[in-house]
CSV table of N, CA and C in Angstrom, one decimal:
chain,number,residue,atom,x,y,z
O,1,MET,N,137.0,103.1,164.2
O,1,MET,CA,136.0,102.9,163.2
O,1,MET,C,136.0,101.4,162.9
O,2,THR,N,134.8,100.9,162.6
O,2,THR,CA,134.6,99.5,162.3
O,2,THR,C,133.8,99.4,161.0
O,3,SER,N,133.7,98.2,160.5
O,3,SER,CA,132.9,98.0,159.3
O,3,SER,C,131.9,96.8,159.5
O,4,LYS,N,130.8,96.9,158.9
O,4,LYS,CA,129.8,95.8,159.0
O,4,LYS,C,129.0,95.8,157.7
O,5,LYS,N,128.3,94.7,157.5
O,5,LYS,CA,127.4,94.5,156.3
O,5,LYS,C,126.1,95.2,156.6
O,6,LYS,N,125.6,95.9,155.6
O,6,LYS,CA,124.3,96.6,155.7
O,6,LYS,C,123.5,96.2,154.5
O,7,THR,N,122.2,96.0,154.7
O,7,THR,CA,121.3,95.8,153.6
O,7,THR,C,120.8,97.1,153.1
O,8,ILE,N,121.1,97.4,151.8
O,8,ILE,CA,120.6,98.7,151.2
O,8,ILE,C,119.3,98.3,150.4
O,9,LYS,N,118.2,99.0,150.8
O,9,LYS,CA,116.9,98.9,150.1
O,9,LYS,C,116.7,100.1,149.2
O,10,ASN,N,116.3,99.8,148.0
O,10,ASN,CA,116.2,100.8,147.0
O,10,ASN,C,114.9,100.5,146.1
O,11,ILE,N,114.3,101.6,145.6
O,11,ILE,CA,113.3,101.5,144.6
O,11,ILE,C,113.9,102.1,143.3
O,12,LYS,N,114.0,101.2,142.3
O,12,LYS,CA,114.5,101.7,141.0
O,12,LYS,C,113.3,102.2,140.2
O,13,ILE,N,113.5,103.4,139.6
O,13,ILE,CA,112.4,104.0,138.9
O,13,ILE,C,112.7,104.1,137.4
O,14,ASP,N,111.8,103.5,136.6
O,14,ASP,CA,111.9,103.6,135.2
O,14,ASP,C,110.9,104.7,134.6
O,15,VAL,N,111.4,105.8,134.4
O,15,VAL,CA,110.5,107.0,134.0
O,15,VAL,C,109.8,106.7,132.7
O,16,ASP,N,110.5,105.9,131.8
O,16,ASP,CA,109.8,105.7,130.5
O,16,ASP,C,108.6,104.8,130.6
O,17,LYS,N,108.4,104.1,131.7
O,17,LYS,CA,107.3,103.2,131.9
O,17,LYS,C,106.1,103.9,132.7
O,18,CYS,N,106.4,104.9,133.5
O,18,CYS,CA,105.4,105.6,134.4
O,18,CYS,C,104.3,106.3,133.5
O,19,ASN,N,103.1,105.9,133.8
O,19,ASN,CA,102.0,106.6,133.0
O,19,ASN,C,101.2,107.6,133.9
O,20,GLY,N,101.7,107.8,135.1
O,20,GLY,CA,101.1,108.9,135.9
O,20,GLY,C,99.8,108.5,136.6
O,21,CYS,N,99.5,107.2,136.7
O,21,CYS,CA,98.2,106.8,137.4
O,21,CYS,C,98.2,107.2,138.8
O,22,ARG,N,99.3,107.3,139.5
O,22,ARG,CA,99.4,107.7,140.9
O,22,ARG,C,98.9,106.6,141.9
O,23,ALA,N,98.8,105.4,141.4
O,23,ALA,CA,98.4,104.3,142.3
O,23,ALA,C,99.4,104.2,143.5
O,24,CYS,N,100.7,104.5,143.2
O,24,CYS,CA,101.7,104.5,144.2
O,24,CYS,C,101.4,105.5,145.3
O,25,GLU,N,101.0,106.6,145.0
O,25,GLU,CA,100.6,107.7,146.0
O,25,GLU,C,99.5,107.3,146.8
O,26,VAL,N,98.5,106.7,146.2
O,26,VAL,CA,97.2,106.3,146.9
O,26,VAL,C,97.5,105.2,147.9
O,27,ILE,N,98.2,104.1,147.5
O,27,ILE,CA,98.5,103.0,148.4
O,27,ILE,C,99.4,103.4,149.5
O,28,CYS,N,100.4,104.3,149.2
O,28,CYS,CA,101.3,104.7,150.2
O,28,CYS,C,100.6,105.5,151.3
O,29,SER,N,99.8,106.5,150.9
O,29,SER,CA,99.1,107.3,151.9
O,29,SER,C,98.1,106.5,152.7
O,30,SER,N,97.5,105.5,152.1
O,30,SER,CA,96.6,104.6,152.8
O,30,SER,C,97.3,103.7,153.8
O,31,PHE,N,98.4,103.2,153.4
O,31,PHE,CA,99.2,102.3,154.3
O,31,PHE,C,99.7,103.1,155.5
O,32,HIS,N,100.0,104.4,155.3
O,32,HIS,CA,100.5,105.2,156.4
O,32,HIS,C,99.5,105.9,157.2
O,33,ALA,N,98.2,105.7,156.8
O,33,ALA,CA,97.1,106.3,157.6
O,33,ALA,C,97.0,105.7,159.0
O,34,MET,N,96.4,106.4,159.9
O,34,MET,CA,96.2,105.9,161.3
O,34,MET,C,94.7,105.7,161.5
O,35,PRO,N,94.1,104.6,161.7
O,35,PRO,CA,94.7,103.3,161.5
O,35,PRO,C,95.0,103.0,160.0
O,36,LYS,N,95.8,101.9,159.8
O,36,LYS,CA,96.2,101.6,158.4
O,36,LYS,C,95.0,101.4,157.5
O,37,TYR,N,95.1,102.0,156.3
O,37,TYR,CA,94.0,101.9,155.3
O,37,TYR,C,92.7,102.6,155.6
O,38,SER,N,92.7,103.4,156.6
O,38,SER,CA,91.5,104.1,157.0
O,38,SER,C,91.1,105.3,156.2
O,39,SER,N,92.2,105.8,155.5
O,39,SER,CA,92.0,107.1,154.7
O,39,SER,C,93.0,107.2,153.7
O,40,ASN,N,92.8,108.1,152.7
O,40,ASN,CA,93.7,108.3,151.6
O,40,ASN,C,93.9,109.8,151.5
O,41,ASN,N,95.1,110.3,151.7
O,41,ASN,CA,95.5,111.7,151.5
O,41,ASN,C,96.9,111.7,150.9
O,42,PRO,N,96.9,111.9,149.6
O,42,PRO,CA,98.2,111.9,148.9
O,42,PRO,C,99.3,112.9,149.5
O,43,ALA,N,98.8,113.9,150.2
O,43,ALA,CA,99.8,114.8,150.8
O,43,ALA,C,100.6,114.0,151.9
O,44,ARG,N,100.1,112.9,152.4
O,44,ARG,CA,100.8,112.1,153.4
O,44,ARG,C,101.6,111.0,152.7
O,45,SER,N,101.6,110.9,151.4
O,45,SER,CA,102.3,109.8,150.7
O,45,SER,C,103.8,110.1,150.7
O,46,ARG,N,104.6,109.0,150.8
O,46,ARG,CA,106.0,109.1,150.9
O,46,ARG,C,106.6,109.0,149.4
O,47,ILE,N,105.7,108.9,148.4
O,47,ILE,CA,106.1,109.0,147.0
O,47,ILE,C,105.3,109.9,146.3
O,48,ARG,N,105.9,110.7,145.4
O,48,ARG,CA,105.1,111.7,144.7
O,48,ARG,C,105.4,111.5,143.2
O,49,VAL,N,104.4,111.8,142.3
O,49,VAL,CA,104.6,111.7,140.9
O,49,VAL,C,104.7,113.1,140.4
O,50,ILE,N,105.8,113.5,139.8
O,50,ILE,CA,106.0,114.9,139.2
O,50,ILE,C,105.6,114.7,137.8
O,51,HIS,N,104.8,115.7,137.3
O,51,HIS,CA,104.3,115.6,135.9
O,51,HIS,C,104.6,116.9,135.2
O,52,ASP,N,105.0,116.7,133.9
O,52,ASP,CA,105.2,117.8,133.0
O,52,ASP,C,104.2,117.6,131.9
O,53,PRO,N,103.0,118.4,131.9
O,53,PRO,CA,102.0,118.1,131.0
O,53,PRO,C,102.3,118.4,129.5
O,54,LEU,N,103.2,119.3,129.3
O,54,LEU,CA,103.6,119.7,127.9
O,54,LEU,C,104.4,118.6,127.2
O,55,ARG,N,105.2,117.8,128.0
O,55,ARG,CA,106.0,116.7,127.4
O,55,ARG,C,105.4,115.4,127.8
O,56,ASP,N,104.3,115.4,128.6
O,56,ASP,CA,103.7,114.1,129.1
O,56,ASP,C,104.7,113.2,129.7
O,57,ILE,N,105.5,113.7,130.6
O,57,ILE,CA,106.5,113.0,131.4
O,57,ILE,C,106.1,112.9,132.8
O,58,TYR,N,106.2,111.7,133.4
O,58,TYR,CA,105.9,111.5,134.8
O,58,TYR,C,107.1,110.9,135.5
O,59,VAL,N,107.4,111.5,136.6
O,59,VAL,CA,108.6,111.0,137.4
O,59,VAL,C,108.3,110.8,138.8
O,60,PRO,N,108.2,109.5,139.2
O,60,PRO,CA,108.0,109.2,140.6
O,60,PRO,C,109.2,109.5,141.5
O,61,VAL,N,109.1,110.1,142.6
O,61,VAL,CA,110.2,110.4,143.5
O,61,VAL,C,109.7,110.0,144.9
O,62,TYR,N,110.5,109.2,145.6
O,62,TYR,CA,110.2,108.8,146.9
O,62,TYR,C,111.0,109.5,148.0
O,63,ALA,N,110.4,109.7,149.2
O,63,ALA,CA,111.0,110.6,150.2
O,63,ALA,C,112.2,110.0,150.8
O,64,GLY,N,113.3,110.8,150.9
O,64,GLY,CA,114.6,110.4,151.5
O,64,GLY,C,114.8,111.0,152.9
O,65,GLU,N,116.0,111.2,153.2
O,65,GLU,CA,116.4,111.8,154.5
O,65,GLU,C,115.9,113.2,154.6
O,66,TYR,N,115.8,113.7,155.9
O,66,TYR,CA,115.4,115.0,156.2
O,66,TYR,C,116.7,115.9,156.1
O,67,ALA,N,116.6,117.0,155.5
O,67,ALA,CA,117.7,118.0,155.4
O,67,ALA,C,117.4,119.2,156.3
O,68,VAL,N,118.2,119.4,157.3
O,68,VAL,CA,118.0,120.5,158.2
O,68,VAL,C,118.0,121.8,157.6
O,69,ALA,N,118.9,122.0,156.6
O,69,ALA,CA,119.0,123.3,155.9
O,69,ALA,C,118.8,123.1,154.4
O,70,GLU,N,118.5,124.2,153.7
O,70,GLU,CA,118.3,124.1,152.3
O,70,GLU,C,119.6,123.9,151.7
O,71,CYS,N,119.7,123.1,150.6
O,71,CYS,CA,121.0,122.8,150.0
O,71,CYS,C,121.5,124.0,149.2
O,72,ALA,N,122.8,124.0,148.9
O,72,ALA,CA,123.4,125.1,148.2
O,72,ALA,C,123.3,124.9,146.7
O,73,GLY,N,123.2,123.6,146.3
O,73,GLY,CA,123.2,123.3,144.8
O,73,GLY,C,121.9,123.6,144.2
O,74,ARG,N,121.9,124.1,143.0
O,74,ARG,CA,120.7,124.3,142.2
O,74,ARG,C,121.0,123.9,140.8
O,75,ASP,N,121.4,122.7,140.6
O,75,ASP,CA,121.7,122.2,139.3
O,75,ASP,C,120.4,122.1,138.4
O,76,LYS,N,120.6,122.1,137.1
O,76,LYS,CA,119.5,122.0,136.2
O,76,LYS,C,119.7,120.7,135.4
O,77,TYR,N,118.6,120.0,135.1
O,77,TYR,CA,118.6,118.9,134.3
O,77,TYR,C,117.7,119.1,133.1
O,78,VAL,N,118.2,118.6,131.9
O,78,VAL,CA,117.4,118.7,130.7
O,78,VAL,C,117.0,117.3,130.3
O,79,ILE,N,115.6,117.0,130.2
O,79,ILE,CA,115.1,115.8,129.8
O,79,ILE,C,114.2,116.0,128.6
O,80,ASP,N,114.4,115.4,127.5
O,80,ASP,CA,113.6,115.6,126.3
O,80,ASP,C,113.5,117.1,126.0
O,81,GLY,N,114.5,117.9,126.2
O,81,GLY,CA,114.5,119.3,125.8
O,81,GLY,C,113.8,120.2,126.9
O,82,LYS,N,113.3,119.6,127.9
O,82,LYS,CA,112.6,120.4,129.0
O,82,LYS,C,113.6,120.5,130.2
O,83,GLU,N,113.8,121.8,130.7
O,83,GLU,CA,114.7,122.0,131.8
O,83,GLU,C,114.0,121.9,133.1
O,84,TYR,N,114.6,121.1,134.0
O,84,TYR,CA,114.1,120.9,135.4
O,84,TYR,C,115.1,121.4,136.4
O,85,ASP,N,114.5,122.0,137.5
O,85,ASP,CA,115.4,122.4,138.7
O,85,ASP,C,115.7,121.1,139.5
O,86,GLU,N,116.8,121.1,140.1
O,86,GLU,CA,117.3,120.0,140.9
O,86,GLU,C,116.3,119.6,142.0
O,87,CYS,N,115.6,120.6,142.5
O,87,CYS,CA,114.6,120.3,143.6
O,87,CYS,C,113.5,119.4,143.1
O,88,ALA,N,113.2,119.4,141.8
O,88,ALA,CA,112.1,118.6,141.3
O,88,ALA,C,112.4,117.1,141.5
O,89,PHE,N,113.6,116.7,141.6
O,89,PHE,CA,113.9,115.3,141.7
O,89,PHE,C,114.5,115.0,143.1
O,90,CYS,N,114.6,115.9,143.9
O,90,CYS,CA,115.2,115.8,145.3
O,90,CYS,C,114.3,115.0,146.2
O,91,ARG,N,114.9,114.0,146.9
O,91,ARG,CA,114.1,113.2,147.8
O,91,ARG,C,114.0,113.7,149.2
O,92,ALA,N,114.7,114.8,149.5
O,92,ALA,CA,114.8,115.2,150.9
O,92,ALA,C,113.6,116.1,151.3
O,93,ALA,N,113.1,116.0,152.5
O,93,ALA,CA,112.2,117.0,153.1
O,93,ALA,C,113.1,118.1,153.6
O,94,CYS,N,112.9,119.3,153.1
O,94,CYS,CA,113.8,120.4,153.6
O,94,CYS,C,113.0,121.7,153.9
O,95,PRO,N,113.6,122.6,154.5
O,95,PRO,CA,112.8,123.8,154.9
O,95,PRO,C,112.3,124.7,153.7
O,96,SER,N,112.9,124.5,152.5
O,96,SER,CA,112.5,125.4,151.4
O,96,SER,C,111.3,124.9,150.6
O,97,ARG,N,110.8,123.8,151.0
O,97,ARG,CA,109.6,123.3,150.2
O,97,ARG,C,108.7,122.5,151.1
O,98,GLU,N,107.5,122.3,150.6
O,98,GLU,CA,106.5,121.5,151.4
O,98,GLU,C,106.4,120.0,151.1
O,99,GLU,N,107.0,119.6,150.0
O,99,GLU,CA,106.9,118.2,149.7
O,99,GLU,C,107.5,117.3,150.8
O,100,PHE,N,107.0,116.2,151.0
O,100,PHE,CA,107.4,115.2,152.0
O,100,PHE,C,107.4,115.7,153.4
O,101,LYS,N,106.3,116.5,153.7
O,101,LYS,CA,106.1,116.9,155.1
O,101,LYS,C,104.7,116.5,155.5
O,102,GLU,N,104.5,116.0,156.7
O,102,GLU,CA,103.2,115.7,157.2
O,102,GLU,C,102.4,117.0,157.2
O,103,PRO,N,101.2,117.0,156.5
O,103,PRO,CA,100.5,118.2,156.3
O,103,PRO,C,100.0,118.9,157.6
O,104,ASP,N,99.7,118.1,158.6
O,104,ASP,CA,99.1,118.7,159.8
O,104,ASP,C,100.2,119.3,160.8
O,105,SER,N,101.3,118.5,160.9
O,105,SER,CA,102.3,118.8,161.9
O,105,SER,C,103.6,119.5,161.3
O,106,GLY,N,103.8,119.3,160.0
O,106,GLY,CA,105.0,119.8,159.4
O,106,GLY,C,106.2,118.8,159.6
O,107,LEU,N,106.0,117.7,160.2
O,107,LEU,CA,107.1,116.8,160.5
O,107,LEU,C,107.5,116.2,159.1
O,108,PRO,N,108.8,115.9,158.9
O,108,PRO,CA,109.3,115.3,157.7
O,108,PRO,C,108.9,113.9,157.5
O,109,LEU,N,108.5,113.6,156.3
O,109,LEU,CA,108.2,112.2,155.9
O,109,LEU,C,109.4,111.5,155.3
O,110,LYS,N,109.5,110.2,155.5
O,110,LYS,CA,110.6,109.4,154.9
O,110,LYS,C,110.1,108.1,154.5
O,111,CYS,N,110.4,107.7,153.3
O,111,CYS,CA,110.0,106.3,152.9
O,111,CYS,C,110.6,105.3,153.8
O,112,ASP,N,109.8,104.4,154.3
O,112,ASP,CA,110.2,103.3,155.2
O,112,ASP,C,110.1,102.0,154.5
O,113,MET,N,110.0,102.0,153.2
O,113,MET,CA,109.9,100.8,152.3
O,113,MET,C,108.7,99.9,152.8
O,114,CYS,N,107.7,100.5,153.4
O,114,CYS,CA,106.5,99.8,153.9
O,114,CYS,C,106.9,98.7,154.9
O,115,GLU,N,107.7,99.2,155.9
O,115,GLU,CA,108.2,98.3,156.9
O,115,GLU,C,107.2,97.2,157.4
O,116,GLY,N,107.6,96.0,157.4
O,116,GLY,CA,106.7,94.9,157.8
O,116,GLY,C,106.1,94.1,156.6
O,117,GLU,N,106.2,94.7,155.4
O,117,GLU,CA,105.7,94.1,154.2
O,117,GLU,C,106.9,93.5,153.5
O,118,ASP,N,106.6,92.5,152.6
O,118,ASP,CA,107.7,91.9,151.8
O,118,ASP,C,108.4,92.8,150.9
O,119,GLU,N,107.7,93.8,150.3
O,119,GLU,CA,108.3,94.8,149.5
O,119,GLU,C,107.4,96.1,149.5
O,120,PRO,N,107.9,97.2,149.2
O,120,PRO,CA,107.1,98.4,149.2
O,120,PRO,C,105.8,98.2,148.4
O,121,LEU,N,104.7,98.7,149.0
O,121,LEU,CA,103.4,98.6,148.3
O,121,LEU,C,103.3,99.3,147.0
O,122,CYS,N,104.1,100.5,146.9
O,122,CYS,CA,104.0,101.2,145.7
O,122,CYS,C,104.5,100.3,144.5
O,123,VAL,N,105.5,99.5,144.8
O,123,VAL,CA,106.1,98.6,143.8
O,123,VAL,C,105.0,97.5,143.5
O,124,LYS,N,104.4,97.0,144.5
O,124,LYS,CA,103.3,95.9,144.2
O,124,LYS,C,102.2,96.5,143.4
O,125,TRP,N,101.8,97.7,143.6
O,125,TRP,CA,100.6,98.4,143.0
O,125,TRP,C,100.9,99.0,141.6
O,126,CYS,N,102.2,99.1,141.3
O,126,CYS,CA,102.5,99.7,140.0
O,126,CYS,C,102.2,98.7,138.8
O,127,LEU,N,101.2,99.0,138.1
O,127,LEU,CA,100.7,98.0,137.0
O,127,LEU,C,101.6,98.0,135.8
O,128,VAL,N,102.5,99.0,135.6
O,128,VAL,CA,103.3,99.1,134.5
O,128,VAL,C,104.8,98.8,134.8
O,129,ASP,N,105.0,98.4,136.0
O,129,ASP,CA,106.4,98.0,136.4
O,129,ASP,C,107.4,99.1,136.3
O,130,ALA,N,106.9,100.4,136.6
O,130,ALA,CA,107.8,101.5,136.5
O,130,ALA,C,108.7,101.6,137.8
O,131,LEU,N,108.2,100.9,138.9
O,131,LEU,CA,108.9,100.8,140.1
O,131,LEU,C,109.4,99.3,140.4
O,132,THR,N,110.6,99.2,140.8
O,132,THR,CA,111.2,97.9,141.0
O,132,THR,C,111.9,97.9,142.4
O,133,TYR,N,111.7,96.9,143.2
O,133,TYR,CA,112.3,96.9,144.5
O,133,TYR,C,113.7,96.1,144.4
O,134,GLU,N,114.7,96.7,145.0
O,134,GLU,CA,116.0,96.0,145.0
O,134,GLU,C,116.6,96.1,146.4
O,135,GLU,N,117.3,95.0,146.7
O,135,GLU,CA,118.1,94.9,148.0
O,135,GLU,C,119.5,94.5,147.6
O,136,ARG,N,120.5,95.0,148.3
O,136,ARG,CA,121.8,94.6,148.1
O,136,ARG,C,122.6,94.8,149.4
O,137,GLU,N,123.6,94.0,149.6
O,137,GLU,CA,124.5,94.0,150.8
O,137,GLU,C,125.7,94.9,150.4
O,138,GLU,N,126.0,95.8,151.4
O,138,GLU,CA,127.3,96.6,151.2
O,138,GLU,C,128.0,96.6,152.5
O,139,GLU,N,129.3,96.7,152.4
O,139,GLU,CA,130.1,96.8,153.7
O,139,GLU,C,130.2,98.3,153.9
O,140,VAL,N,129.9,98.7,155.1
O,140,VAL,CA,129.9,100.2,155.4
O,140,VAL,C,130.8,100.4,156.6
O,141,VAL,N,131.5,101.5,156.7
O,141,VAL,CA,132.3,101.9,157.8
O,141,VAL,C,131.4,102.6,158.8
O,142,VAL,N,131.5,102.2,160.0
O,142,VAL,CA,130.7,102.7,161.1
O,142,VAL,C,131.6,103.6,161.9
O,143,GLU,N,131.2,104.9,162.0
O,143,GLU,CA,132.0,105.8,162.8
O,143,GLU,C,131.3,105.9,164.2
O,144,GLU,N,132.0,106.3,165.2
O,144,GLU,CA,131.5,106.3,166.5
O,144,GLU,C,130.8,107.7,166.9
O,145,GLU,N,130.5,108.5,165.9
O,145,GLU,CA,129.9,109.8,166.2
O,145,GLU,C,128.4,109.6,166.3
O,146,ASP,N,127.8,110.5,167.1
O,146,ASP,CA,126.4,110.5,167.3
O,146,ASP,C,125.7,111.2,166.1
O,147,THR,N,124.7,110.6,165.6
O,147,THR,CA,123.9,111.2,164.6
O,147,THR,C,122.4,111.2,165.1
O,148,PRO,N,121.7,112.3,164.8
O,148,PRO,CA,120.3,112.4,165.3
O,148,PRO,C,119.4,111.3,164.8
O,149,ASP,N,118.6,110.7,165.7
O,149,ASP,CA,117.7,109.7,165.2
O,149,ASP,C,116.3,110.4,164.8
O,150,GLU,N,115.4,109.7,164.3
O,150,GLU,CA,114.2,110.2,163.8
O,150,GLU,C,113.4,111.0,164.9
O,151,ILE,N,113.4,110.5,166.2
O,151,ILE,CA,112.8,111.2,167.2
O,151,ILE,C,113.4,112.6,167.5
O,152,GLU,N,114.7,112.7,167.5
O,152,GLU,CA,115.4,114.0,167.7
O,152,GLU,C,115.0,114.9,166.5
O,153,ILE,N,115.0,114.4,165.3
O,153,ILE,CA,114.7,115.3,164.2
O,153,ILE,C,113.3,115.8,164.3
O,154,GLY,N,112.4,114.9,164.6
O,154,GLY,CA,110.9,115.3,164.8
O,154,GLY,C,110.7,116.3,165.9
O,155,LEU,N,111.4,116.1,167.0
O,155,LEU,CA,111.2,117.0,168.1
O,155,LEU,C,111.9,118.4,167.7
O,156,GLU,N,113.0,118.4,167.1
O,156,GLU,CA,113.6,119.6,166.6
O,156,GLU,C,112.6,120.4,165.7
O,157,THR,N,112.0,119.7,164.8
O,157,THR,CA,111.1,120.3,163.8
O,157,THR,C,109.9,120.9,164.6
O,158,LEU,N,109.3,120.1,165.6
O,158,LEU,CA,108.2,120.7,166.4
O,158,LEU,C,108.6,121.9,167.2
O,159,ILE,N,109.8,121.8,167.7
O,159,ILE,CA,110.3,123.0,168.5
O,159,ILE,C,110.4,124.2,167.6
O,160,ASN,N,111.0,124.0,166.4
O,160,ASN,CA,111.1,125.1,165.4
O,160,ASN,C,109.8,125.7,165.0
O,161,LYS,N,108.8,124.9,164.9
O,161,LYS,CA,107.5,125.3,164.4
O,161,LYS,C,106.6,125.9,165.6
O,162,HIS,N,106.6,125.3,166.7
O,162,HIS,CA,105.7,125.7,167.8
O,162,HIS,C,106.4,126.3,169.1
O,163,GLY,N,107.7,126.1,169.2
O,163,GLY,CA,108.4,126.6,170.3
O,163,GLY,C,108.6,125.5,171.4
O,164,LEU,N,109.6,125.6,172.2
O,164,LEU,CA,109.9,124.6,173.2
O,164,LEU,C,108.9,124.6,174.3
O,165,ASP,N,108.4,125.8,174.8
O,165,ASP,CA,107.4,125.8,175.9
O,165,ASP,C,106.1,125.1,175.5
O,166,LYS,N,105.7,125.3,174.3
O,166,LYS,CA,104.4,124.7,173.8
O,166,LYS,C,104.6,123.2,173.7
O,167,LEU,N,105.8,122.7,173.2
O,167,LEU,CA,106.1,121.3,173.1
O,167,LEU,C,106.1,120.7,174.5
O,168,LEU,N,106.8,121.3,175.5
O,168,LEU,CA,106.8,120.7,176.8
O,168,LEU,C,105.5,120.7,177.5
O,169,ASP,N,104.7,121.7,177.3
O,169,ASP,CA,103.3,121.7,177.8
O,169,ASP,C,102.5,120.6,177.3
O,170,THR,N,102.6,120.4,176.0
O,170,THR,CA,101.9,119.3,175.3
O,170,THR,C,102.3,117.9,175.8
O,171,VAL,N,103.6,117.7,175.9
O,171,VAL,CA,104.1,116.4,176.4
O,171,VAL,C,103.6,116.2,177.9
O,172,GLU,N,103.7,117.2,178.7
O,172,GLU,CA,103.2,117.1,180.1
O,172,GLU,C,101.7,116.7,180.1
O,173,GLN,N,100.9,117.4,179.3
O,173,GLN,CA,99.5,117.1,179.2
O,173,GLN,C,99.2,115.6,178.7
O,174,LEU,N,100.0,115.2,177.7
O,174,LEU,CA,99.8,113.8,177.3
O,174,LEU,C,100.2,112.8,178.3
O,175,ALA,N,101.3,113.1,179.1
O,175,ALA,CA,101.7,112.3,180.2
O,175,ALA,C,100.6,112.2,181.2
O,176,LYS,N,99.9,113.3,181.5
O,176,LYS,CA,98.9,113.2,182.6
O,176,LYS,C,97.7,112.4,182.0
O,177,ASP,N,97.4,112.6,180.7
O,177,ASP,CA,96.2,111.9,180.1
O,177,ASP,C,96.5,110.3,180.1
O,178,LYS,N,97.7,109.9,180.0
O,178,LYS,CA,98.1,108.5,179.8
O,178,LYS,C,98.1,107.8,181.2
O,179,SER,N,98.2,108.6,182.3
O,179,SER,CA,98.3,108.0,183.6
O,179,SER,C,97.0,107.9,184.3
């Protein structure tokens, strides 16, 4: 095992400031459209605003890592007297819910902090400063074990949804079309 410095990027969320305008969802889905800014579909957004209309509470949650299996924990949180299930604030794309999955393919979505930009666009577009971008350096221990990368996770998801034969046929057809 070795250690190295790693930059940790984070979006700090101030729930008390969020007014539920959903500008963060709109800019995120537009930034990740193909080509960029060509369309707007909040189902493709890497950030979602959860709303409790009875208490008028808005909670922005951005997409985290993909979870291969449903978690075992089902903790409850009480905010202003209203009880919330742990899943409401979970950042993972997991098999038990549809949030943070690409609507057409079912592939998991993960916040990439608007890679290539100075800071995430949801932070720039938040007019009430409910979202704040933070970077910090941490020393992390690097183990020599193999962890699946995004391509492996994506392929596994496609195989689970469509089957290996269908995936191989599609890749073969794409390879023929490209040559």
